[in-house]
Tab-separated table of C-alpha atoms in Angstrom:
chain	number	residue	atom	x	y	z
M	1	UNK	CA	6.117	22.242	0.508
M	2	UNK	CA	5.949	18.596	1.601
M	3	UNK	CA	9.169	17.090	2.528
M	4	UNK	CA	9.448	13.095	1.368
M	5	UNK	CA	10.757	11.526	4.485
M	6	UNK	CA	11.256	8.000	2.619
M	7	UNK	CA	11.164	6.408	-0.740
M	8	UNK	CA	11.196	2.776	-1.559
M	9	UNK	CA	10.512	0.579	-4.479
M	10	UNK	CA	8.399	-1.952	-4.031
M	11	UNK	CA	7.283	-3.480	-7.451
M	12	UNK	CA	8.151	-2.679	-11.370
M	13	UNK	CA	6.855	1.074	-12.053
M	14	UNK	CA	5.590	1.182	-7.749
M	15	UNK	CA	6.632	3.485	-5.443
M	16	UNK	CA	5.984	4.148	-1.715
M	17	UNK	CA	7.204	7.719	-0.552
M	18	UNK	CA	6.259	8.600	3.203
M	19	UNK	CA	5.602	11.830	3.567
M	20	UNK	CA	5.974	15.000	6.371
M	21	UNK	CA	2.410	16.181	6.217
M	22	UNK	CA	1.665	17.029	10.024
M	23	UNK	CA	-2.129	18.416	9.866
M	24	UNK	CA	-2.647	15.670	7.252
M	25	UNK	CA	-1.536	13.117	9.481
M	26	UNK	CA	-3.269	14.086	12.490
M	27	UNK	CA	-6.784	14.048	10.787
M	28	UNK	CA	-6.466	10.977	8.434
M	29	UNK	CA	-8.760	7.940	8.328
M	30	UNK	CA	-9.237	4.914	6.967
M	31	UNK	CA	-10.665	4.906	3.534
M	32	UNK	CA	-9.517	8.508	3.153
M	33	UNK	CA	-7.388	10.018	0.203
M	34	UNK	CA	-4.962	12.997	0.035
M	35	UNK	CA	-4.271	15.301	-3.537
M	36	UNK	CA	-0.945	15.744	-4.951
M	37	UNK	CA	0.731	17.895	-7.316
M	38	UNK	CA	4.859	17.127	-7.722
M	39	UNK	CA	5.081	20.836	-8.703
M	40	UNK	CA	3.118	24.224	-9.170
M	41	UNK	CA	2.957	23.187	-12.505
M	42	UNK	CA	1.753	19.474	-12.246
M	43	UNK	CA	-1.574	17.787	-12.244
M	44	UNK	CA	-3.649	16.992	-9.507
M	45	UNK	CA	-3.343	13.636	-8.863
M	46	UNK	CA	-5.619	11.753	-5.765
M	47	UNK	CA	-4.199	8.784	-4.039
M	48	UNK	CA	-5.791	6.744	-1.528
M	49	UNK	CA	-4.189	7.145	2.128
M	50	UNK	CA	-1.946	3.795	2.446
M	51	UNK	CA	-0.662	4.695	5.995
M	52	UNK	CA	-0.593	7.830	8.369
M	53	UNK	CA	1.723	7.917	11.567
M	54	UNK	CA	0.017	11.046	13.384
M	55	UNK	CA	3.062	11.602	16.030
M	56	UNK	CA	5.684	11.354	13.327
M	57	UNK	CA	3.239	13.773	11.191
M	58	UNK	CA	3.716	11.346	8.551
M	59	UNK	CA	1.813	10.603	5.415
M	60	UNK	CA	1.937	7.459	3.266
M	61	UNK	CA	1.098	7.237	-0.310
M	62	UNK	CA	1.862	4.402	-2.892
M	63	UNK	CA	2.185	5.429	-6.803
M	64	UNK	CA	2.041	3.873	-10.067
M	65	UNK	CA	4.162	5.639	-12.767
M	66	UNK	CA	1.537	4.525	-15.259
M	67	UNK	CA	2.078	8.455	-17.281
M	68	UNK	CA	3.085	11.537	-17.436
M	69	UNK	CA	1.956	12.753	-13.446
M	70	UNK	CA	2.458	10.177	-11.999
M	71	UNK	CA	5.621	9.319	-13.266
M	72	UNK	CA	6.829	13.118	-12.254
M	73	UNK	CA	6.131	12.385	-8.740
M	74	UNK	CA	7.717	9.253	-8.718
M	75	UNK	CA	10.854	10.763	-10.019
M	76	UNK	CA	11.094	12.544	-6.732
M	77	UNK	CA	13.789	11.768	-4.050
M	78	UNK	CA	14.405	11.377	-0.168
M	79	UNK	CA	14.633	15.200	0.470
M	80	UNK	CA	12.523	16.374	-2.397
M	81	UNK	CA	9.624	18.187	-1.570
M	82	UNK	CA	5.497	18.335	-2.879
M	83	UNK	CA	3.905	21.348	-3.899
M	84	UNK	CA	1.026	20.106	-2.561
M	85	UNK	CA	-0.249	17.337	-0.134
M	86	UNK	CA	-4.006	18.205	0.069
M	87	UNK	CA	-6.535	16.272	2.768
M	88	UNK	CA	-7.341	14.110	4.229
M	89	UNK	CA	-10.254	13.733	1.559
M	90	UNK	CA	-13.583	11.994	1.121
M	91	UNK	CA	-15.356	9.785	3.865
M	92	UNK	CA	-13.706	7.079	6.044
M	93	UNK	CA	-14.563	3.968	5.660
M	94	UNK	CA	-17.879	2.936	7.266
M	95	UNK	CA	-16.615	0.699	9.693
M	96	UNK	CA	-14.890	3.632	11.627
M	97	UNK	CA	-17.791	4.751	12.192
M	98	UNK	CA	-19.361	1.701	14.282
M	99	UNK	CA	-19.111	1.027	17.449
M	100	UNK	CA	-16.023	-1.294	19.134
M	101	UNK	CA	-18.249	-4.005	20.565
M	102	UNK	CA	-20.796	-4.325	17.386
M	103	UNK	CA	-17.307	-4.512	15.317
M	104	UNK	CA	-15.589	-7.352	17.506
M	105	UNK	CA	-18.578	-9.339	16.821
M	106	UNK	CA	-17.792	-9.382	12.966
M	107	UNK	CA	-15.474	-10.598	10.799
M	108	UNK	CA	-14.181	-8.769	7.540
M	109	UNK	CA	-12.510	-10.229	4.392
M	110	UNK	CA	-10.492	-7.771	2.157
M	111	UNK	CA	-9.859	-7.975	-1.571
M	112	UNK	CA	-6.887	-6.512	-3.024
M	113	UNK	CA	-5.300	-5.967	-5.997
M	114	UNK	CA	-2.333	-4.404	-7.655
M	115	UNK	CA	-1.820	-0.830	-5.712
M	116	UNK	CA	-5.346	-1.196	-4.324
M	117	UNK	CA	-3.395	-3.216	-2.035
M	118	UNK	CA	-1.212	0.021	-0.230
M	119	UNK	CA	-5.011	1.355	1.015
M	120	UNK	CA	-6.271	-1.859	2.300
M	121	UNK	CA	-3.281	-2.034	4.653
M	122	UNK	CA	-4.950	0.831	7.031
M	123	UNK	CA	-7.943	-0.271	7.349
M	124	UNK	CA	-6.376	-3.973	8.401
M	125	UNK	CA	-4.128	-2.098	10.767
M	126	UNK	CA	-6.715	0.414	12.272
M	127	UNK	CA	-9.261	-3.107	12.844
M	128	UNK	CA	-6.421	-5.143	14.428
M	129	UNK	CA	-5.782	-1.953	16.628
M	130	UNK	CA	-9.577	-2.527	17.587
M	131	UNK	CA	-9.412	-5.972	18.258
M	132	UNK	CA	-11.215	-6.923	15.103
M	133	UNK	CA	-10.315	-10.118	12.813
M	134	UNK	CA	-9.769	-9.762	9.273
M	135	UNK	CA	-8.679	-12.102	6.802
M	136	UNK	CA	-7.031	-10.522	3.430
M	137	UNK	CA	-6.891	-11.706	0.044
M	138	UNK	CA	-4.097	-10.248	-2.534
M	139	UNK	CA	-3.998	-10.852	-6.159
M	140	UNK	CA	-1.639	-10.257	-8.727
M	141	UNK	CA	-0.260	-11.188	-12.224
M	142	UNK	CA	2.468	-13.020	-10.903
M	143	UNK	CA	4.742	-12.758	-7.708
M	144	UNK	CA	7.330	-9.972	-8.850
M	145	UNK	CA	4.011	-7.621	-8.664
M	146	UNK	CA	3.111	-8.474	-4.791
M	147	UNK	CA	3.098	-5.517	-2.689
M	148	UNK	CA	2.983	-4.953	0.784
M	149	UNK	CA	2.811	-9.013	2.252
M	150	UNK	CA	4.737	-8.756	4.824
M	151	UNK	CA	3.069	-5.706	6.008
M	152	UNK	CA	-0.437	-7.005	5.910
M	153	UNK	CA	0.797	-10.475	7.528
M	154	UNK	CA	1.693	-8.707	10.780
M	155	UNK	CA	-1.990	-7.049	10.506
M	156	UNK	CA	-4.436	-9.749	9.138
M	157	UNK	CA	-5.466	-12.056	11.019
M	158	UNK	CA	-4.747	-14.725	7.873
M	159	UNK	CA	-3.254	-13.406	4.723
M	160	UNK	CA	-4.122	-15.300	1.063
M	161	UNK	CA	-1.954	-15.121	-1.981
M	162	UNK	CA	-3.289	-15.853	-5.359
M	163	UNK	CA	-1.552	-15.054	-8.560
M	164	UNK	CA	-2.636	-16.119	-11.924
M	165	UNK	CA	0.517	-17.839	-13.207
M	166	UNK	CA	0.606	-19.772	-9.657
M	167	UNK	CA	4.189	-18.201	-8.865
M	168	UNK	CA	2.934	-17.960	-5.267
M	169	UNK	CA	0.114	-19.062	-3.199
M	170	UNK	CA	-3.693	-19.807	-4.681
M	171	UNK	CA	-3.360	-20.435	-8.581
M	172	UNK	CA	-5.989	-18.259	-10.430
M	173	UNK	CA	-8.176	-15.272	-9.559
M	174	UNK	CA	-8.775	-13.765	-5.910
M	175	UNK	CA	-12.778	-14.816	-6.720
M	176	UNK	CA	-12.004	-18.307	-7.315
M	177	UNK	CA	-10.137	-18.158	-3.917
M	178	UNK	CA	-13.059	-16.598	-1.939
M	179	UNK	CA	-15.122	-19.450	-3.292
M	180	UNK	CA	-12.512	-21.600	-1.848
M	181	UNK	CA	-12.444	-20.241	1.422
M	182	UNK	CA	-16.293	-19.827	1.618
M	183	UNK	CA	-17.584	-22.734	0.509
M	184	UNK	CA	-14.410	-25.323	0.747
M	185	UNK	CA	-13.073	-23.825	4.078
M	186	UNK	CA	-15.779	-22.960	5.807
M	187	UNK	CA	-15.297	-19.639	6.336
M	188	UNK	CA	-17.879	-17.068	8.190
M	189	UNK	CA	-17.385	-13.509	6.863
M	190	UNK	CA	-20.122	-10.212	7.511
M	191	UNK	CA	-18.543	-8.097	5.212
M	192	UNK	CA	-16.097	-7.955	2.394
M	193	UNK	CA	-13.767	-5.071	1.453
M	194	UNK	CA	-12.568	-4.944	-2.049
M	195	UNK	CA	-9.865	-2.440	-3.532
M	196	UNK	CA	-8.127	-2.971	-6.412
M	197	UNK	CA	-8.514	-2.943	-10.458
M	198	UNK	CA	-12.000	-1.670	-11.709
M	199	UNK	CA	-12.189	-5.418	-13.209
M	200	UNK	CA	-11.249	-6.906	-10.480
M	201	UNK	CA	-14.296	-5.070	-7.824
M	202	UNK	CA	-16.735	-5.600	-10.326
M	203	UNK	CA	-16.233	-9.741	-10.365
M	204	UNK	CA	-15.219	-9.634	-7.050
M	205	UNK	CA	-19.185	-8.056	-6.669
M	206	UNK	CA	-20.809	-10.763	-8.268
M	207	UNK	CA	-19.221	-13.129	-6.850
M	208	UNK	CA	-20.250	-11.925	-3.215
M	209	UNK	CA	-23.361	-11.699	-4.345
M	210	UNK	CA	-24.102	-14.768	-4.660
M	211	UNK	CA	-22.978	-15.582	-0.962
M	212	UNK	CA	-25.306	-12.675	-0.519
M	213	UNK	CA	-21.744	-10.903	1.226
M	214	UNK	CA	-22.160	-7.598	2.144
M	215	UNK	CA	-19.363	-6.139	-0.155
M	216	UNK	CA	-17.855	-2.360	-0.401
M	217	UNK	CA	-15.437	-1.246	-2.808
M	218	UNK	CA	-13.025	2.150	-2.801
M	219	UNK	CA	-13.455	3.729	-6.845
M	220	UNK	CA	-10.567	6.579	-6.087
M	221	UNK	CA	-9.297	5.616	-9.297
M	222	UNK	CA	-12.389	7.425	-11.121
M	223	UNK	CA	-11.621	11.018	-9.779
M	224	UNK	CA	-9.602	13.462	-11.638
M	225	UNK	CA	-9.744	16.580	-9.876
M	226	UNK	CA	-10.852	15.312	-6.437
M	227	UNK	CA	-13.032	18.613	-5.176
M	228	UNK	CA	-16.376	17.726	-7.158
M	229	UNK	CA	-15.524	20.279	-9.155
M	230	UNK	CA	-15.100	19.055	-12.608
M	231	UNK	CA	-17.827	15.971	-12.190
M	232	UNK	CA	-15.284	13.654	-14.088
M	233	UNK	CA	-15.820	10.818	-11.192
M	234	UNK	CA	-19.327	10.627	-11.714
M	235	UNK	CA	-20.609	7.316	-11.027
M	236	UNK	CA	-24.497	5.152	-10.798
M	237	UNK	CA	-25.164	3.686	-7.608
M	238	UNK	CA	-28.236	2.203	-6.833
M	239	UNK	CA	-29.593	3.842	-9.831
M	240	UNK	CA	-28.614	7.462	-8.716
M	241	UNK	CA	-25.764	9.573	-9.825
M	242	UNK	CA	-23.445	9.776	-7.316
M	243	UNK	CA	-19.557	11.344	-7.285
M	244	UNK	CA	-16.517	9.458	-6.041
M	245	UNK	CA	-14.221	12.158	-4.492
M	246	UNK	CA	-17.290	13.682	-2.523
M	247	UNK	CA	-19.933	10.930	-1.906
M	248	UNK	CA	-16.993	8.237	-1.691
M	249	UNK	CA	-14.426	6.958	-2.522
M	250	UNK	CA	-16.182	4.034	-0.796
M	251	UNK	CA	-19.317	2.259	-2.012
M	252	UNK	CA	-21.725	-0.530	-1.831
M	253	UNK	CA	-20.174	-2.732	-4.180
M	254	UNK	CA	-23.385	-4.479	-5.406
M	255	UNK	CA	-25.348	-1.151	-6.478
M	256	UNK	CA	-22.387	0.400	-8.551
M	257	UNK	CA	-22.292	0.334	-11.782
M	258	UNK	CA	-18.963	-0.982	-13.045
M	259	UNK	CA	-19.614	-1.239	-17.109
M	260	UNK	CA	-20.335	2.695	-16.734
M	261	UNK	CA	-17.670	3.051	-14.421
M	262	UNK	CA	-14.943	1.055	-16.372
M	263	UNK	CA	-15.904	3.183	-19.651
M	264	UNK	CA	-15.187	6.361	-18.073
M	265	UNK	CA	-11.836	5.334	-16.600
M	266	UNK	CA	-10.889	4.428	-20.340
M	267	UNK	CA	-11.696	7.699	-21.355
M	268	UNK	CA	-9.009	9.211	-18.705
M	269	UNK	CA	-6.612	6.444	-19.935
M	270	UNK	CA	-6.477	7.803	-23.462
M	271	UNK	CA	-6.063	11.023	-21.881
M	272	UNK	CA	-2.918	9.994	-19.532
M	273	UNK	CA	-1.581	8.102	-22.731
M	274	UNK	CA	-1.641	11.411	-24.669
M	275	UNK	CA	-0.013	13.979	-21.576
M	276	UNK	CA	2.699	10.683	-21.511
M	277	UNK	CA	3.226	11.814	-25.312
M	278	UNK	CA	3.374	14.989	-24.812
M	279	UNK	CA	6.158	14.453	-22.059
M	280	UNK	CA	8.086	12.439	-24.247
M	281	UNK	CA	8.142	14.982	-26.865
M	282	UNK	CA	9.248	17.699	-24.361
M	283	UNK	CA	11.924	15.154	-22.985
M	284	UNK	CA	12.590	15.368	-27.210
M	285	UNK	CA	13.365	18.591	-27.198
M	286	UNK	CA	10.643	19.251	-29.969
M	287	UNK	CA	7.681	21.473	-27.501
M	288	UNK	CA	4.137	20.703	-28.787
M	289	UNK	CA	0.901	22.783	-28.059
M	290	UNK	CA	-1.991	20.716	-27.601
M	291	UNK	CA	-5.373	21.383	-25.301
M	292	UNK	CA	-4.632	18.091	-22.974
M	293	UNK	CA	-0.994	19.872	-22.459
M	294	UNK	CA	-0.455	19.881	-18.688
């Protein structure tokens, strides 16, 4: 059992829950993801790694109740425990990877969006803790649905807000600000980092491409079970068939295919909307036998 250290709300339907996961902790990366199930019974559900504190033994995860799993393991408490806290999972992210003085010479912009914006936050952190510059970028709907700005202030080296209804910072989409800071400001970046909606990465893409911007986006929202297993997470890159939990979660943004990608995550929608049913009907009272029951 996993002990959840701390719990804390930070948007409509969000959760963060640190997490005692020693081994977990001392092995995590950035770019990494861990597997949880709220219960011997319950689904596995992967989340990307949003922070790991390896002396505390801590791990930190940020949820969406968007259906029946997920909004079981948000209904967990301070004290509660998981049945399971698998990982860490999948590759780190590349930059890890690269040596200190190559990575001081460059200079990263991240892309985040919605709870994509809980994973960016490590990889900001780990740079800064290398002495490497990074500028981040995070969109949302409108302010109420910001997550995790003051966190990433004390980490980037400048931090952009853009929400579409112009509540706070940048009015419009995070691509129309990256134009604006490219082309208006000036700015210099080798790489972008993008993490966020599967909409959102895929227009983020073209619009780095045309700066010809080395771009790399995290698709952990594809996988299902997580082991390679069930080859749910499948995914074209660069014209081959690749799979997210064990070839990823991180890619080369301009080489995935995102129409593909963003069909198959509708198909696990319908899926989660149908277990959320299911729930309901349980909460009800009234049990119902169907083959999606979890």
């Amino acid at each position: 059992m996993y002990p959840i250290l701390e719990k804390r709300l930070l948007a409509e339907g969000i959760w963060l829950m640190k997490v005692l996961a020693p081994r977990v902790a001392r092995s995590a990366q950035p770019g990494q993801f861990v597997i949880v199930r709220a219960d011997e019974h319950g689904e596995r559900i992967p989340l990307t790694i949003s922070d790991f504190d390896a002396a505390e033994g801590s791990v930190t995860i940020v949820t969406q109740a968007i259906g029946a799993s997920t909004r079981k393991i948000c209904a967990l408490n301070e004290g509660d425990a998981l049945a399971d806290f698998a990982g860490p999972l999948g590759h780190p992210s590349e930059f890890v990877k690269m040596p200190v003085e190559e990575l001081r010479k460059r200079r990263y912009l991240f892309v985040a969006g919605g709870v994509g914006t809980a994973p960016v936050y490590p990889q900001v952190k780990w740079l800064r803790e290398h002495g490497v510059k990074a500028d981040v970028i995070i969109g949302a709907k409108t302010r109420d649905m910001l997550i995790y700005t003051d966190a990433m202030r004390a980490v980037a080296e400048h931090l952009h807000i853009a929400t579409d209804d112009g509540s706070e910072g940048f009015k419009g989409l995070v691509t129309a600000l990256i134009g604006e800071l490219i082309e208006k400001e000036g700015r210099h970046y080798d790489e972008c980092v993008a993490i966020g909606p599967m909409i959102m990465m895929k227009f983020v893409a073209l619009t780095t491409k045309k700066y010809a911007l080395k771009t790399t986006v995290s698709l952990n929202a594809l996988m299902v079970d997580g082991t390679g297993m069930c080859g749910a997470c499948r995914v074209t890159v660069g014209g081959r068939t690749r799979f997210t939990c064990v070839d990823g979660p991180e890619f080369d943004a301009h080489e995935v295919d995102f129409d593909e990608a963003m069909r198959r995550q509708g198909m696990y929608r319908t899926q989660e909307q149908r277990a959320a049913a299911i729930e309901a009907e349980r909460e009800a009272g009234h049990v119902c036998k169907i083959g999606l029951d979890k």
